[in-house]
Tab-separated table of C-alpha atoms in Angstrom:
chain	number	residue	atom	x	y	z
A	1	UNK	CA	-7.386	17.633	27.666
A	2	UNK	CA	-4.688	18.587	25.503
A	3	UNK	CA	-2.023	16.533	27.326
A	4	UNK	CA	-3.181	13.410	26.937
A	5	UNK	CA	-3.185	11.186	24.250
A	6	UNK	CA	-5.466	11.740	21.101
A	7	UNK	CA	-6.222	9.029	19.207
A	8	UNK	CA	-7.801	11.454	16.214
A	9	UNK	CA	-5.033	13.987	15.910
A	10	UNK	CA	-2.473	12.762	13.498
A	11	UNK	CA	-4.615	10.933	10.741
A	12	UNK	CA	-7.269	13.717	10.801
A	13	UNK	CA	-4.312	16.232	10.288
A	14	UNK	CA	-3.610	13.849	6.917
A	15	UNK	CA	-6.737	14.006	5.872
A	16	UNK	CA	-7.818	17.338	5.740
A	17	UNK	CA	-4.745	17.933	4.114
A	18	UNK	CA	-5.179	15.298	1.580
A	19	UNK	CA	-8.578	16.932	1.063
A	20	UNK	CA	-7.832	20.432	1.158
A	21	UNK	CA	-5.083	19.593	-1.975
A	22	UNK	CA	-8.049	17.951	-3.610
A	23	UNK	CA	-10.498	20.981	-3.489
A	24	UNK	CA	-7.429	23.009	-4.658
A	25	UNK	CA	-6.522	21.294	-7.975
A	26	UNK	CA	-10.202	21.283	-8.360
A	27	UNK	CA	-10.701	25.019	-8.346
A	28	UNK	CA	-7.514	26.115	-9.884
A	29	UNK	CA	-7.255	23.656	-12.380
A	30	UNK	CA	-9.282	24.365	-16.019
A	31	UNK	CA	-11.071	20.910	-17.578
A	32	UNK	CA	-9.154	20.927	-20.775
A	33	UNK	CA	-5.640	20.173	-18.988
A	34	UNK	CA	-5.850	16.661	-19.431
A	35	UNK	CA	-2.384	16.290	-18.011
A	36	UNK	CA	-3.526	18.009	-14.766
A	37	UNK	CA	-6.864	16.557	-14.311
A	38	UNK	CA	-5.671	12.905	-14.986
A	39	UNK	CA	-3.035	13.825	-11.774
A	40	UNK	CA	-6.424	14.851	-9.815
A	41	UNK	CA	-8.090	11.809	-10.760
A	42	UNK	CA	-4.965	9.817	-9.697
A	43	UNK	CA	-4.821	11.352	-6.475
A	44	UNK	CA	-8.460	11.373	-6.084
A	45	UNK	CA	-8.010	7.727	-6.070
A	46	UNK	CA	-5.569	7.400	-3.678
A	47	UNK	CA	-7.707	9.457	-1.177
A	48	UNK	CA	-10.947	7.792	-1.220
A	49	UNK	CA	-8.351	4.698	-0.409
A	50	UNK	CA	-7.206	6.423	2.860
A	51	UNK	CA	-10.570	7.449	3.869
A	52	UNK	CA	-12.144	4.454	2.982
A	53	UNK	CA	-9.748	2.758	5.310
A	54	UNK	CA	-10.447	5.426	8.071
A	55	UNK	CA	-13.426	4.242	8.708
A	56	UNK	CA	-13.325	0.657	8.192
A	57	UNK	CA	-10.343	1.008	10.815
A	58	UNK	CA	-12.817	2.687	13.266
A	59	UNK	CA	-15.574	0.285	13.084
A	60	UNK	CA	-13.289	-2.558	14.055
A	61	UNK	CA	-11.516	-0.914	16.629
A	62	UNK	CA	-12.875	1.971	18.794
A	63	UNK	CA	-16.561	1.111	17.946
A	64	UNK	CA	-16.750	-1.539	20.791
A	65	UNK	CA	-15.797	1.597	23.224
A	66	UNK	CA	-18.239	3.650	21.847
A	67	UNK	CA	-20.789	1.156	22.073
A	68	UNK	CA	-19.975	0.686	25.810
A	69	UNK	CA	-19.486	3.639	27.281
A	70	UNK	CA	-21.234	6.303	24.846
A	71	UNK	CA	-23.999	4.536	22.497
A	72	UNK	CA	-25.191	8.017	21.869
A	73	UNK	CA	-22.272	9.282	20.370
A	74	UNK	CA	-21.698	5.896	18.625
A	75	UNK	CA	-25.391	7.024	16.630
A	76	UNK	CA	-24.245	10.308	16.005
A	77	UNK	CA	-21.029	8.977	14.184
A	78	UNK	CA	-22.052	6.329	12.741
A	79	UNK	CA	-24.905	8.990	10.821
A	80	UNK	CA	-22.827	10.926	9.948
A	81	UNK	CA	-20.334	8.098	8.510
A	82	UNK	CA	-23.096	6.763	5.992
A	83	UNK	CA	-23.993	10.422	4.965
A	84	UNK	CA	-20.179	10.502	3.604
A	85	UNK	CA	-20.543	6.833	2.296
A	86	UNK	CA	-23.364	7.895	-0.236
A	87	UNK	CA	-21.475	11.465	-0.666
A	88	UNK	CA	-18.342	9.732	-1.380
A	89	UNK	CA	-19.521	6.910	-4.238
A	90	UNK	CA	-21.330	9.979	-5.909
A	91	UNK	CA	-18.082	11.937	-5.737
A	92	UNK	CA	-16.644	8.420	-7.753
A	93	UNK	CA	-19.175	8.119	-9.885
A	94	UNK	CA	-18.264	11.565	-10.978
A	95	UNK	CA	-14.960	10.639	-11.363
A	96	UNK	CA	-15.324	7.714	-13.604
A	97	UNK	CA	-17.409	9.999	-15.993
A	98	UNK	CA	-14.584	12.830	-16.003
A	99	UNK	CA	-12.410	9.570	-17.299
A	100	UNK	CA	-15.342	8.258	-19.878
A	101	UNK	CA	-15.983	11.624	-21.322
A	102	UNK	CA	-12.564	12.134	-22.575
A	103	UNK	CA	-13.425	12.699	-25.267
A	104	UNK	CA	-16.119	15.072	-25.362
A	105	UNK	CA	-15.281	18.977	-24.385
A	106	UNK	CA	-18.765	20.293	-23.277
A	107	UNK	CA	-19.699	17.143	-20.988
A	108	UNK	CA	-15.961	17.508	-19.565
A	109	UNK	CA	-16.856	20.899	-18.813
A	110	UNK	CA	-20.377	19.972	-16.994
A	111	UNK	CA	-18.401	16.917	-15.297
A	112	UNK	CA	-15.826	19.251	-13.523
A	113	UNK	CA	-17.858	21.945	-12.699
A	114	UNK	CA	-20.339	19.526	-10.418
A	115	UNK	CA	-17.473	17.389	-9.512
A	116	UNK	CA	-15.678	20.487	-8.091
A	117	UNK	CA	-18.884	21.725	-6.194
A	118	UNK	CA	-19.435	18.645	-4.616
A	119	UNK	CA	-16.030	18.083	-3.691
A	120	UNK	CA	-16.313	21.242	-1.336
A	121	UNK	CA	-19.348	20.187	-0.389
A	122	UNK	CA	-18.232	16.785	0.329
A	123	UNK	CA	-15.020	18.048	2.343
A	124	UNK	CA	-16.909	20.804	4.066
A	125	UNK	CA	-19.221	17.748	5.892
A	126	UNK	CA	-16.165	15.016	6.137
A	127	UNK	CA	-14.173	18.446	8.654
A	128	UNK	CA	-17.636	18.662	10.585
A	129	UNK	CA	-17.485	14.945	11.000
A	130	UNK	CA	-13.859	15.030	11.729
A	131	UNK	CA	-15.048	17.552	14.258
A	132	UNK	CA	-17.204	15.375	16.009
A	133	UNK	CA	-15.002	12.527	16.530
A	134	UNK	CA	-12.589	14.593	18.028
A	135	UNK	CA	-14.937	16.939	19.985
A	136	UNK	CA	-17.582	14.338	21.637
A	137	UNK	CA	-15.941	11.302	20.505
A	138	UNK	CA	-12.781	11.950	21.962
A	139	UNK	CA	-14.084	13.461	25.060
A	140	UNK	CA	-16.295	9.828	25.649
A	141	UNK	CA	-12.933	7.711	25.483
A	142	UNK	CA	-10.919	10.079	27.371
A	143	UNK	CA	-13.277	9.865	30.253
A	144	UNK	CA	-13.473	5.853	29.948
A	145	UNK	CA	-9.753	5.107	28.805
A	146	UNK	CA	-6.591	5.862	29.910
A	147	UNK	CA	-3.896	6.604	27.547
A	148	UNK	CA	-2.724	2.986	27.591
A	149	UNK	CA	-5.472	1.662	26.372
A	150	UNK	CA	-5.736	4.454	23.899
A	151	UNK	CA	-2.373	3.617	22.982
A	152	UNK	CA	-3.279	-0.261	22.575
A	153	UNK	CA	-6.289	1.011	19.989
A	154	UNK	CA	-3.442	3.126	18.259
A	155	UNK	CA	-1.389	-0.070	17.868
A	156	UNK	CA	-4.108	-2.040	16.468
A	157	UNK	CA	-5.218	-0.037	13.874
A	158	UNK	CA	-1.858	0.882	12.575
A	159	UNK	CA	-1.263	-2.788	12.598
A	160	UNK	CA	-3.930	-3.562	10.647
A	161	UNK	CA	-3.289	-1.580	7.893
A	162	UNK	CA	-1.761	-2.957	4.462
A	163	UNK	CA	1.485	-1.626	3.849
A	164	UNK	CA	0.681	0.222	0.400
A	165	UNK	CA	-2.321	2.159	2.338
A	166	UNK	CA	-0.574	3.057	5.684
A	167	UNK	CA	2.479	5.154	2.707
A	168	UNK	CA	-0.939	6.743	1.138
A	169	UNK	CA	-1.946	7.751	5.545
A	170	UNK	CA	1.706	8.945	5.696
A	171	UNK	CA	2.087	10.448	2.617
A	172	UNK	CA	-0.623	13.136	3.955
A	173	UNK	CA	0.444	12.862	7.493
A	174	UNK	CA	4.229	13.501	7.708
A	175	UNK	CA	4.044	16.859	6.280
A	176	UNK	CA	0.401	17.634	7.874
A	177	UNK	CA	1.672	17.026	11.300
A	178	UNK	CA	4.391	19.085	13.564
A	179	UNK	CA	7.937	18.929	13.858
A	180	UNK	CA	7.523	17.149	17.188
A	181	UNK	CA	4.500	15.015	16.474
A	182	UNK	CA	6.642	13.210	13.709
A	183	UNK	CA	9.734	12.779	16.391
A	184	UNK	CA	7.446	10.690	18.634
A	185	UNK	CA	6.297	8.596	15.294
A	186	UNK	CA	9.520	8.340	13.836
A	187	UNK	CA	11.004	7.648	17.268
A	188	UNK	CA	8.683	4.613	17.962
A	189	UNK	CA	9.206	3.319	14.094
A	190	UNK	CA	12.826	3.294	15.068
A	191	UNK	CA	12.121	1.275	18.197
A	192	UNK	CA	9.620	-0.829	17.427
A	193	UNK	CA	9.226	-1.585	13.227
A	194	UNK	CA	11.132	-3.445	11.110
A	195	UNK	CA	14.424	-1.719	10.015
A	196	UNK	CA	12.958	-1.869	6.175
A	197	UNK	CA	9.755	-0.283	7.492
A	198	UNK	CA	11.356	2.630	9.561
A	199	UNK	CA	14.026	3.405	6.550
A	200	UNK	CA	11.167	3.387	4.155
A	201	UNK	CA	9.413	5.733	5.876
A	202	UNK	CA	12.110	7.711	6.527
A	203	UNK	CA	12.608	8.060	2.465
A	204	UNK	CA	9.479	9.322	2.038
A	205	UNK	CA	9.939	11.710	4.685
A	206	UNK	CA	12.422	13.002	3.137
A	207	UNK	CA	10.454	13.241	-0.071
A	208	UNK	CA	7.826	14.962	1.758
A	209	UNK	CA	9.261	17.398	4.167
A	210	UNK	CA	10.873	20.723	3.094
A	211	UNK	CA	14.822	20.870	3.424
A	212	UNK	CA	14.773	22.756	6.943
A	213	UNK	CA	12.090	20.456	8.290
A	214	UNK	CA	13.723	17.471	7.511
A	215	UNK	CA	17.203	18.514	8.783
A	216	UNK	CA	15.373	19.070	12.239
A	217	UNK	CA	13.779	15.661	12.207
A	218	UNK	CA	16.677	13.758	10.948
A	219	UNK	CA	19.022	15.530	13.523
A	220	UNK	CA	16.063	15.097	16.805
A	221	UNK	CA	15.969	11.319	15.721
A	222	UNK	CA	20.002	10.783	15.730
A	223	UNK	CA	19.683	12.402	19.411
A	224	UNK	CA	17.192	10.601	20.492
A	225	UNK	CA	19.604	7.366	18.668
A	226	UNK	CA	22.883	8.430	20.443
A	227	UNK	CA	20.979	8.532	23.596
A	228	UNK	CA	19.739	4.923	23.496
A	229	UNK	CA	23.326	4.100	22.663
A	230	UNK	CA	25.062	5.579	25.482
A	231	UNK	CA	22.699	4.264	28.128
């Protein structure tokens, strides 16, 4: 059903980007950079506050359609979100004794070794979870839902988002996504968030994208503007 709305598509994009950067710096970088593993750390923080968002965002707002129209599936999920729970607080606990054990080489060592195994680990079962949400899970509310109602689920969980996590979500997702995947985001920011919102977002677009890619999106959103404006 590739032409109809997917509720997954853009935030998963984020985060197996987020967590494919994550795995990266852990492999390629060596324990005694302290300047690069304090950055990993950093962003290892800001992660675990996207993801633990992604599913406190799901419970409140597409459970009840789970529940409803595929229970089954709801089970399935909602195993495989406290599997990643427990995974997740060891992969913190791991991280607060990389940042206790400063101090000491050979336990540094140890600590980044295991914390970059079960990192992969850990990201290997969050992209067959990811998988399941939009394989069976997204299969059960496309056969229940329309797109409006999709869209109204969409709505509500960006709107329930703090501001400071939704620029961590887009950090990941503007450059994770397509050229015209962040059109049609950008293009409803522009209609439909405040003007300090949209031109926020559009900065860190800008931050984010590559030169070419954000000439094309700044250039497909002043069409879409001079448009509107002639109509």
């Amino acid at each position: 059903m590739f032409n109809r709305f997917d509720l997954y598509a853009p935030v998963h994009k984020g985060i197996r980007f987020a967590l494919s950067g994550l795995c990266y710096q852990a492999g390629s970088v060596d324990h005694s950079d302290k300047e690069k593993v304090n950055a990993f750390v950093e962003e290892f923080r800001q992660v675990t506050i996207i993801l633990e968002a992604h599913s406190r965002d799901e419970d409140a707002n597409i459970n009840d359609s789970y529940e409803k129209f595929a229970p089954m599936t709801l089970f399935l999920l909602e195993k495989e979100h406290g599997a990643l729970e427990q995974k997740l607080e060891q992969l913190i606990d791991l991280v607060d004794q990389l940042e206790s054990k400063k101090q000491n080489s050979n336990e540094l060592k140890r600590i980044w070794y295991q914390l970059g195994k079960d990192l992969n680990g850990f990201t290997a079962d969050y992209f067959s979870h990811l998988q399941s949400e939009e394989g069976p899970g997204m299969k059960a509310l496309w056969e229940n839902l329309n797109d409006d109602q999709l869209k109204v689920i969409s709505i509500n969980i960006r709107s329930s988002i703090p501001p400071q996590t939704m620029s961590i979500f887009m950090h990941y997702m503007i450059p994770a996504i397509s050229h015209l995947e962040r059109v049609e985001m950008f293009s409803d920011m522009k209609r439909f968030a405040p003007k300090e919102a949209y031109t926020g977002m559009l900065s860190l677009a800008k931050s984010r994208l590559d030169q070419e890619s954000w000439e094309q999106l700044y250039s497909a959103l002043d069409g879409i503007n001079a448009k509107e404006s002639s109509d």
